[in-house]
């Protein structure tokens, strides 16, 4: 089968996410037939390095033999059972292991299906816990430039102008506080001062503050200093506000530690995990929280005090089996140490970008790197030009407007990383 045939069949029916479909009149959909390691392969044998881990989910390579084996083994035993009134070994084992490695006192786990759903769970659980404790706190707080997903609740606590402008009438109530301007400690303290002022005025109205620790991934890979997390957590505690760490994209070793909030030495009240949780194999998410939050719902039967949230596929055994396989790899291999070494490779390969006149800034946190371009208006669609150039040279990247970034699978080799970043450098230089 030719690529063009598969593309035509796709465009006859499929509406793609985060896509202006009219673009595909000139920019073809890339039909992937198979994948192995860091490589994607189309129907005509062309191969592409997956420079963004297929939307940040694929940690240990495509068709990973260990994860694939565990998934197959589980499928032959138990594919699914409802988690209301039932349980199963993969879910129990995963919950035990995640609670064991999570920061501080995060001893309770609630399953969800994807990142946006995890955020919804954390928001609802926070509001409901306050309510059960006799307080009504109708607001949520997030950082400027933030993104936490695309369901109604998750969109509500984000700060993406396009989404807010479009869906404002149906969003829940939230307010924003400034994100630190850059990665300096001074910027972190300045933003914390602004947060303190806001909480002094409205702290009693706010259920929870939600943020992505260290890196606002969909927010153009904006990065900030970990000291802000410590300051913000302290301020939230002072005002009785829950602190939600959205580690959906930055968790599982991506920033140089297992969880990004570890770099600030804090324990959030809620931690949302998804994406890399299953190594890119199955949709699964979890929300970790404390015995204290759990206790706010624990009582003799009162219908209104029970937490009200469920999904048909909650705690799916196949997803749990994949997540347990991912944790096996972290336990049996020096993943964090190897990532730190590969982050140094990344820093080395990024240096030539700094000399280009059309580059505003190069920034990096662990295995996340971003190159921000300057001088290109949105209508120029420079992101599509870079995407097209790289694809023709065997690299798949998906820039966020004028920000191109790299979040490759952890198994990427030195030469594969060099080729990925050099190709993208050539694309930027050719603009």
PDB file of N, CA and C in Angstrom, residues 218-277:
ATOM      1  N   UNK A 218       2.916  22.341  27.197  1.00  0.00           N
ATOM      2  CA  UNK A 218       2.159  22.894  26.075  1.00  0.00           C
ATOM      3  C   UNK A 218       2.193  24.417  26.065  1.00  0.00           C
ATOM      4  N   UNK A 219       2.668  25.026  27.141  1.00  0.00           N
ATOM      5  CA  UNK A 219       2.856  26.476  27.194  1.00  0.00           C
ATOM      6  C   UNK A 219       4.201  26.857  26.625  1.00  0.00           C
ATOM      7  N   UNK A 220       4.478  26.368  25.420  1.00  0.00           N
ATOM      8  CA  UNK A 220       5.718  26.671  24.694  1.00  0.00           C
ATOM      9  C   UNK A 220       6.985  26.271  25.449  1.00  0.00           C
ATOM     10  N   UNK A 221       6.876  25.217  26.247  1.00  0.00           N
ATOM     11  CA  UNK A 221       8.026  24.696  27.000  1.00  0.00           C
ATOM     12  C   UNK A 221       8.677  25.778  27.859  1.00  0.00           C
ATOM     13  N   UNK A 222       7.846  26.633  28.458  1.00  0.00           N
ATOM     14  CA  UNK A 222       8.361  27.654  29.376  1.00  0.00           C
ATOM     15  C   UNK A 222       8.870  26.979  30.644  1.00  0.00           C
ATOM     16  N   UNK A 223      10.044  27.408  31.126  1.00  0.00           N
ATOM     17  CA  UNK A 223      10.691  26.753  32.263  1.00  0.00           C
ATOM     18  C   UNK A 223      10.946  27.751  33.378  1.00  0.00           C
ATOM     19  N   UNK A 224      10.911  27.262  34.629  1.00  0.00           N
ATOM     20  CA  UNK A 224      11.159  28.141  35.764  1.00  0.00           C
ATOM     21  C   UNK A 224      11.885  27.393  36.878  1.00  0.00           C
ATOM     22  N   UNK A 225      12.377  28.143  37.858  1.00  0.00           N
ATOM     23  CA  UNK A 225      13.237  27.619  38.924  1.00  0.00           C
ATOM     24  C   UNK A 225      12.417  26.846  39.962  1.00  0.00           C
ATOM     25  N   UNK A 226      12.958  25.736  40.505  1.00  0.00           N
ATOM     26  CA  UNK A 226      12.217  24.953  41.488  1.00  0.00           C
ATOM     27  C   UNK A 226      11.905  25.695  42.784  1.00  0.00           C
ATOM     28  N   UNK A 227      12.634  26.755  43.096  1.00  0.00           N
ATOM     29  CA  UNK A 227      12.350  27.480  44.335  1.00  0.00           C
ATOM     30  C   UNK A 227      10.927  28.032  44.341  1.00  0.00           C
ATOM     31  N   UNK A 228      10.375  28.315  43.157  1.00  0.00           N
ATOM     32  CA  UNK A 228       8.998  28.817  43.108  1.00  0.00           C
ATOM     33  C   UNK A 228       8.028  27.787  43.673  1.00  0.00           C
ATOM     34  N   UNK A 229       8.276  26.521  43.426  1.00  0.00           N
ATOM     35  CA  UNK A 229       7.393  25.470  43.932  1.00  0.00           C
ATOM     36  C   UNK A 229       7.377  25.475  45.458  1.00  0.00           C
ATOM     37  N   UNK A 230       8.545  25.623  46.075  1.00  0.00           N
ATOM     38  CA  UNK A 230       8.617  25.658  47.534  1.00  0.00           C
ATOM     39  C   UNK A 230       7.864  26.859  48.090  1.00  0.00           C
ATOM     40  N   UNK A 231       8.079  28.017  47.481  1.00  0.00           N
ATOM     41  CA  UNK A 231       7.427  29.228  47.960  1.00  0.00           C
ATOM     42  C   UNK A 231       5.910  29.138  47.791  1.00  0.00           C
ATOM     43  N   UNK A 232       5.474  28.660  46.619  1.00  0.00           N
ATOM     44  CA  UNK A 232       4.034  28.563  46.344  1.00  0.00           C
ATOM     45  C   UNK A 232       3.371  27.551  47.270  1.00  0.00           C
ATOM     46  N   UNK A 233       4.016  26.420  47.502  1.00  0.00           N
ATOM     47  CA  UNK A 233       3.455  25.403  48.400  1.00  0.00           C
ATOM     48  C   UNK A 233       3.289  25.959  49.809  1.00  0.00           C
ATOM     49  N   UNK A 234       4.277  26.685  50.304  1.00  0.00           N
ATOM     50  CA  UNK A 234       4.202  27.286  51.642  1.00  0.00           C
ATOM     51  C   UNK A 234       3.049  28.272  51.734  1.00  0.00           C
ATOM     52  N   UNK A 235       2.886  29.096  50.715  1.00  0.00           N
ATOM     53  CA  UNK A 235       1.803  30.080  50.709  1.00  0.00           C
ATOM     54  C   UNK A 235       0.435  29.396  50.665  1.00  0.00           C
ATOM     55  N   UNK A 236       0.321  28.341  49.873  1.00  0.00           N
ATOM     56  CA  UNK A 236      -0.949  27.612  49.807  1.00  0.00           C
ATOM     57  C   UNK A 236      -1.284  26.979  51.152  1.00  0.00           C
ATOM     58  N   UNK A 237      -0.306  26.400  51.810  1.00  0.00           N
ATOM     59  CA  UNK A 237      -0.537  25.812  53.128  1.00  0.00           C
ATOM     60  C   UNK A 237      -1.050  26.858  54.118  1.00  0.00           C
ATOM     61  N   UNK A 238      -0.486  28.048  54.036  1.00  0.00           N
ATOM     62  CA  UNK A 238      -0.871  29.126  54.950  1.00  0.00           C
ATOM     63  C   UNK A 238      -2.344  29.481  54.802  1.00  0.00           C
ATOM     64  N   UNK A 239      -2.874  29.322  53.590  1.00  0.00           N
ATOM     65  CA  UNK A 239      -4.261  29.712  53.320  1.00  0.00           C
ATOM     66  C   UNK A 239      -5.196  28.510  53.187  1.00  0.00           C
ATOM     67  N   UNK A 240      -4.725  27.321  53.540  1.00  0.00           N
ATOM     68  CA  UNK A 240      -5.579  26.136  53.482  1.00  0.00           C
ATOM     69  C   UNK A 240      -5.950  25.722  52.076  1.00  0.00           C
ATOM     70  N   UNK A 241      -5.088  26.043  51.101  1.00  0.00           N
ATOM     71  CA  UNK A 241      -5.344  25.751  49.684  1.00  0.00           C
ATOM     72  C   UNK A 241      -4.602  24.478  49.281  1.00  0.00           C
ATOM     73  N   UNK A 242      -5.288  23.559  48.640  1.00  0.00           N
ATOM     74  CA  UNK A 242      -4.628  22.351  48.152  1.00  0.00           C
ATOM     75  C   UNK A 242      -3.667  22.686  47.021  1.00  0.00           C
ATOM     76  N   UNK A 243      -2.611  21.888  46.927  1.00  0.00           N
ATOM     77  CA  UNK A 243      -1.571  22.102  45.915  1.00  0.00           C
ATOM     78  C   UNK A 243      -1.561  20.891  44.985  1.00  0.00           C
ATOM     79  N   UNK A 244      -1.889  21.104  43.709  1.00  0.00           N
ATOM     80  CA  UNK A 244      -1.966  20.018  42.726  1.00  0.00           C
ATOM     81  C   UNK A 244      -0.759  20.087  41.799  1.00  0.00           C
ATOM     82  N   UNK A 245       0.055  19.056  41.792  1.00  0.00           N
ATOM     83  CA  UNK A 245       1.189  18.956  40.871  1.00  0.00           C
ATOM     84  C   UNK A 245       0.754  18.154  39.649  1.00  0.00           C
ATOM     85  N   UNK A 246       0.650  18.830  38.518  1.00  0.00           N
ATOM     86  CA  UNK A 246       0.324  18.176  37.251  1.00  0.00           C
ATOM     87  C   UNK A 246       1.629  17.649  36.659  1.00  0.00           C
ATOM     88  N   UNK A 247       1.946  16.397  36.973  1.00  0.00           N
ATOM     89  CA  UNK A 247       3.183  15.770  36.483  1.00  0.00           C
ATOM     90  C   UNK A 247       2.906  14.864  35.291  1.00  0.00           C
ATOM     91  N   UNK A 248       1.811  15.129  34.601  1.00  0.00           N
ATOM     92  CA  UNK A 248       1.394  14.274  33.486  1.00  0.00           C
ATOM     93  C   UNK A 248       2.476  14.204  32.411  1.00  0.00           C
ATOM     94  N   UNK A 249       3.074  15.340  32.070  1.00  0.00           N
ATOM     95  CA  UNK A 249       4.123  15.364  31.039  1.00  0.00           C
ATOM     96  C   UNK A 249       5.529  15.314  31.623  1.00  0.00           C
ATOM     97  N   UNK A 250       5.717  15.868  32.830  1.00  0.00           N
ATOM     98  CA  UNK A 250       7.079  16.015  33.362  1.00  0.00           C
ATOM     99  C   UNK A 250       7.488  14.886  34.297  1.00  0.00           C
ATOM    100  N   UNK A 251       6.566  13.997  34.643  1.00  0.00           N
ATOM    101  CA  UNK A 251       6.893  12.901  35.544  1.00  0.00           C
ATOM    102  C   UNK A 251       7.662  11.777  34.878  1.00  0.00           C
ATOM    103  N   UNK A 252       8.066  10.799  35.681  1.00  0.00           N
ATOM    104  CA  UNK A 252       8.771   9.597  35.225  1.00  0.00           C
ATOM    105  C   UNK A 252      10.104   9.905  34.545  1.00  0.00           C
ATOM    106  N   UNK A 253      10.919  10.725  35.227  1.00  0.00           N
ATOM    107  CA  UNK A 253      12.308  10.909  34.815  1.00  0.00           C
ATOM    108  C   UNK A 253      12.567  11.934  33.753  1.00  0.00           C
ATOM    109  N   UNK A 254      11.548  12.597  33.262  1.00  0.00           N
ATOM    110  CA  UNK A 254      11.736  13.502  32.120  1.00  0.00           C
ATOM    111  C   UNK A 254      12.578  14.734  32.481  1.00  0.00           C
ATOM    112  N   UNK A 255      12.493  15.195  33.739  1.00  0.00           N
ATOM    113  CA  UNK A 255      13.209  16.419  34.120  1.00  0.00           C
ATOM    114  C   UNK A 255      14.520  16.158  34.838  1.00  0.00           C
ATOM    115  N   UNK A 256      14.894  14.888  35.006  1.00  0.00           N
ATOM    116  CA  UNK A 256      16.147  14.564  35.689  1.00  0.00           C
ATOM    117  C   UNK A 256      15.949  13.907  37.042  1.00  0.00           C
ATOM    118  N   UNK A 257      14.729  13.921  37.559  1.00  0.00           N
ATOM    119  CA  UNK A 257      14.351  13.173  38.753  1.00  0.00           C
ATOM    120  C   UNK A 257      13.077  12.411  38.421  1.00  0.00           C
ATOM    121  N   UNK A 258      12.742  11.425  39.247  1.00  0.00           N
ATOM    122  CA  UNK A 258      11.565  10.619  38.934  1.00  0.00           C
ATOM    123  C   UNK A 258      10.336  11.504  38.765  1.00  0.00           C
ATOM    124  N   UNK A 259      10.142  12.416  39.727  1.00  0.00           N
ATOM    125  CA  UNK A 259       9.064  13.395  39.632  1.00  0.00           C
ATOM    126  C   UNK A 259       9.665  14.788  39.764  1.00  0.00           C
ATOM    127  N   UNK A 260       9.157  15.722  38.984  1.00  0.00           N
ATOM    128  CA  UNK A 260       9.755  17.059  38.934  1.00  0.00           C
ATOM    129  C   UNK A 260       9.685  17.763  40.285  1.00  0.00           C
ATOM    130  N   UNK A 261       8.603  17.548  41.050  1.00  0.00           N
ATOM    131  CA  UNK A 261       8.467  18.266  42.322  1.00  0.00           C
ATOM    132  C   UNK A 261       9.508  17.837  43.344  1.00  0.00           C
ATOM    133  N   UNK A 262      10.177  16.695  43.114  1.00  0.00           N
ATOM    134  CA  UNK A 262      11.265  16.280  43.997  1.00  0.00           C
ATOM    135  C   UNK A 262      12.380  17.305  44.015  1.00  0.00           C
ATOM    136  N   UNK A 263      12.583  18.015  42.909  1.00  0.00           N
ATOM    137  CA  UNK A 263      13.673  18.983  42.827  1.00  0.00           C
ATOM    138  C   UNK A 263      13.432  20.197  43.716  1.00  0.00           C
ATOM    139  N   UNK A 264      12.205  20.357  44.184  1.00  0.00           N
ATOM    140  CA  UNK A 264      11.885  21.432  45.124  1.00  0.00           C
ATOM    141  C   UNK A 264      11.724  20.897  46.545  1.00  0.00           C
ATOM    142  N   UNK A 265      11.798  19.602  46.714  1.00  0.00           N
ATOM    143  CA  UNK A 265      11.661  19.008  48.033  1.00  0.00           C
ATOM    144  C   UNK A 265      10.286  19.170  48.638  1.00  0.00           C
ATOM    145  N   UNK A 266       9.239  19.174  47.808  1.00  0.00           N
ATOM    146  CA  UNK A 266       7.879  19.370  48.304  1.00  0.00           C
ATOM    147  C   UNK A 266       7.038  18.114  48.092  1.00  0.00           C
ATOM    148  N   UNK A 267       5.961  18.021  48.881  1.00  0.00           N
ATOM    149  CA  UNK A 267       4.944  16.988  48.686  1.00  0.00           C
ATOM    150  C   UNK A 267       3.633  17.680  48.363  1.00  0.00           C
ATOM    151  N   UNK A 268       3.116  17.536  47.162  1.00  0.00           N
ATOM    152  CA  UNK A 268       1.824  18.156  46.836  1.00  0.00           C
ATOM    153  C   UNK A 268       0.684  17.435  47.541  1.00  0.00           C
ATOM    154  N   UNK A 269      -0.478  18.057  47.563  1.00  0.00           N
ATOM    155  CA  UNK A 269      -1.671  17.403  48.104  1.00  0.00           C
ATOM    156  C   UNK A 269      -2.258  16.420  47.102  1.00  0.00           C
ATOM    157  N   UNK A 270      -2.053  16.712  45.815  1.00  0.00           N
ATOM    158  CA  UNK A 270      -2.481  15.830  44.732  1.00  0.00           C
ATOM    159  C   UNK A 270      -1.365  15.796  43.691  1.00  0.00           C
ATOM    160  N   UNK A 271      -1.126  14.624  43.122  1.00  0.00           N
ATOM    161  CA  UNK A 271      -0.190  14.529  42.004  1.00  0.00           C
ATOM    162  C   UNK A 271      -0.861  13.743  40.877  1.00  0.00           C
ATOM    163  N   UNK A 272      -0.949  14.359  39.707  1.00  0.00           N
ATOM    164  CA  UNK A 272      -1.575  13.738  38.538  1.00  0.00           C
ATOM    165  C   UNK A 272      -0.504  13.132  37.649  1.00  0.00           C
ATOM    166  N   UNK A 273      -0.693  11.867  37.265  1.00  0.00           N
ATOM    167  CA  UNK A 273       0.251  11.162  36.405  1.00  0.00           C
ATOM    168  C   UNK A 273      -0.483  10.511  35.238  1.00  0.00           C
ATOM    169  N   UNK A 274       0.139  10.527  34.069  1.00  0.00           N
ATOM    170  CA  UNK A 274      -0.395   9.823  32.902  1.00  0.00           C
ATOM    171  C   UNK A 274       0.742   9.730  31.886  1.00  0.00           C
ATOM    172  N   UNK A 275       0.462   9.888  30.603  1.00  0.00           N
ATOM    173  CA  UNK A 275       1.451   9.853  29.518  1.00  0.00           C
ATOM    174  C   UNK A 275       2.467   8.736  29.704  1.00  0.00           C
ATOM    175  N   UNK A 276       3.662   9.038  30.216  1.00  0.00           N
ATOM    176  CA  UNK A 276       4.713   8.039  30.331  1.00  0.00           C
ATOM    177  C   UNK A 276       4.418   6.913  31.297  1.00  0.00           C
ATOM    178  N   UNK A 277       3.344   7.012  32.050  1.00  0.00           N
ATOM    179  CA  UNK A 277       2.966   5.991  33.032  1.00  0.00           C
ATOM    180  C   UNK A 277       2.948   4.597  32.430  1.00  0.00           C
TER     181      UNK A 277
END
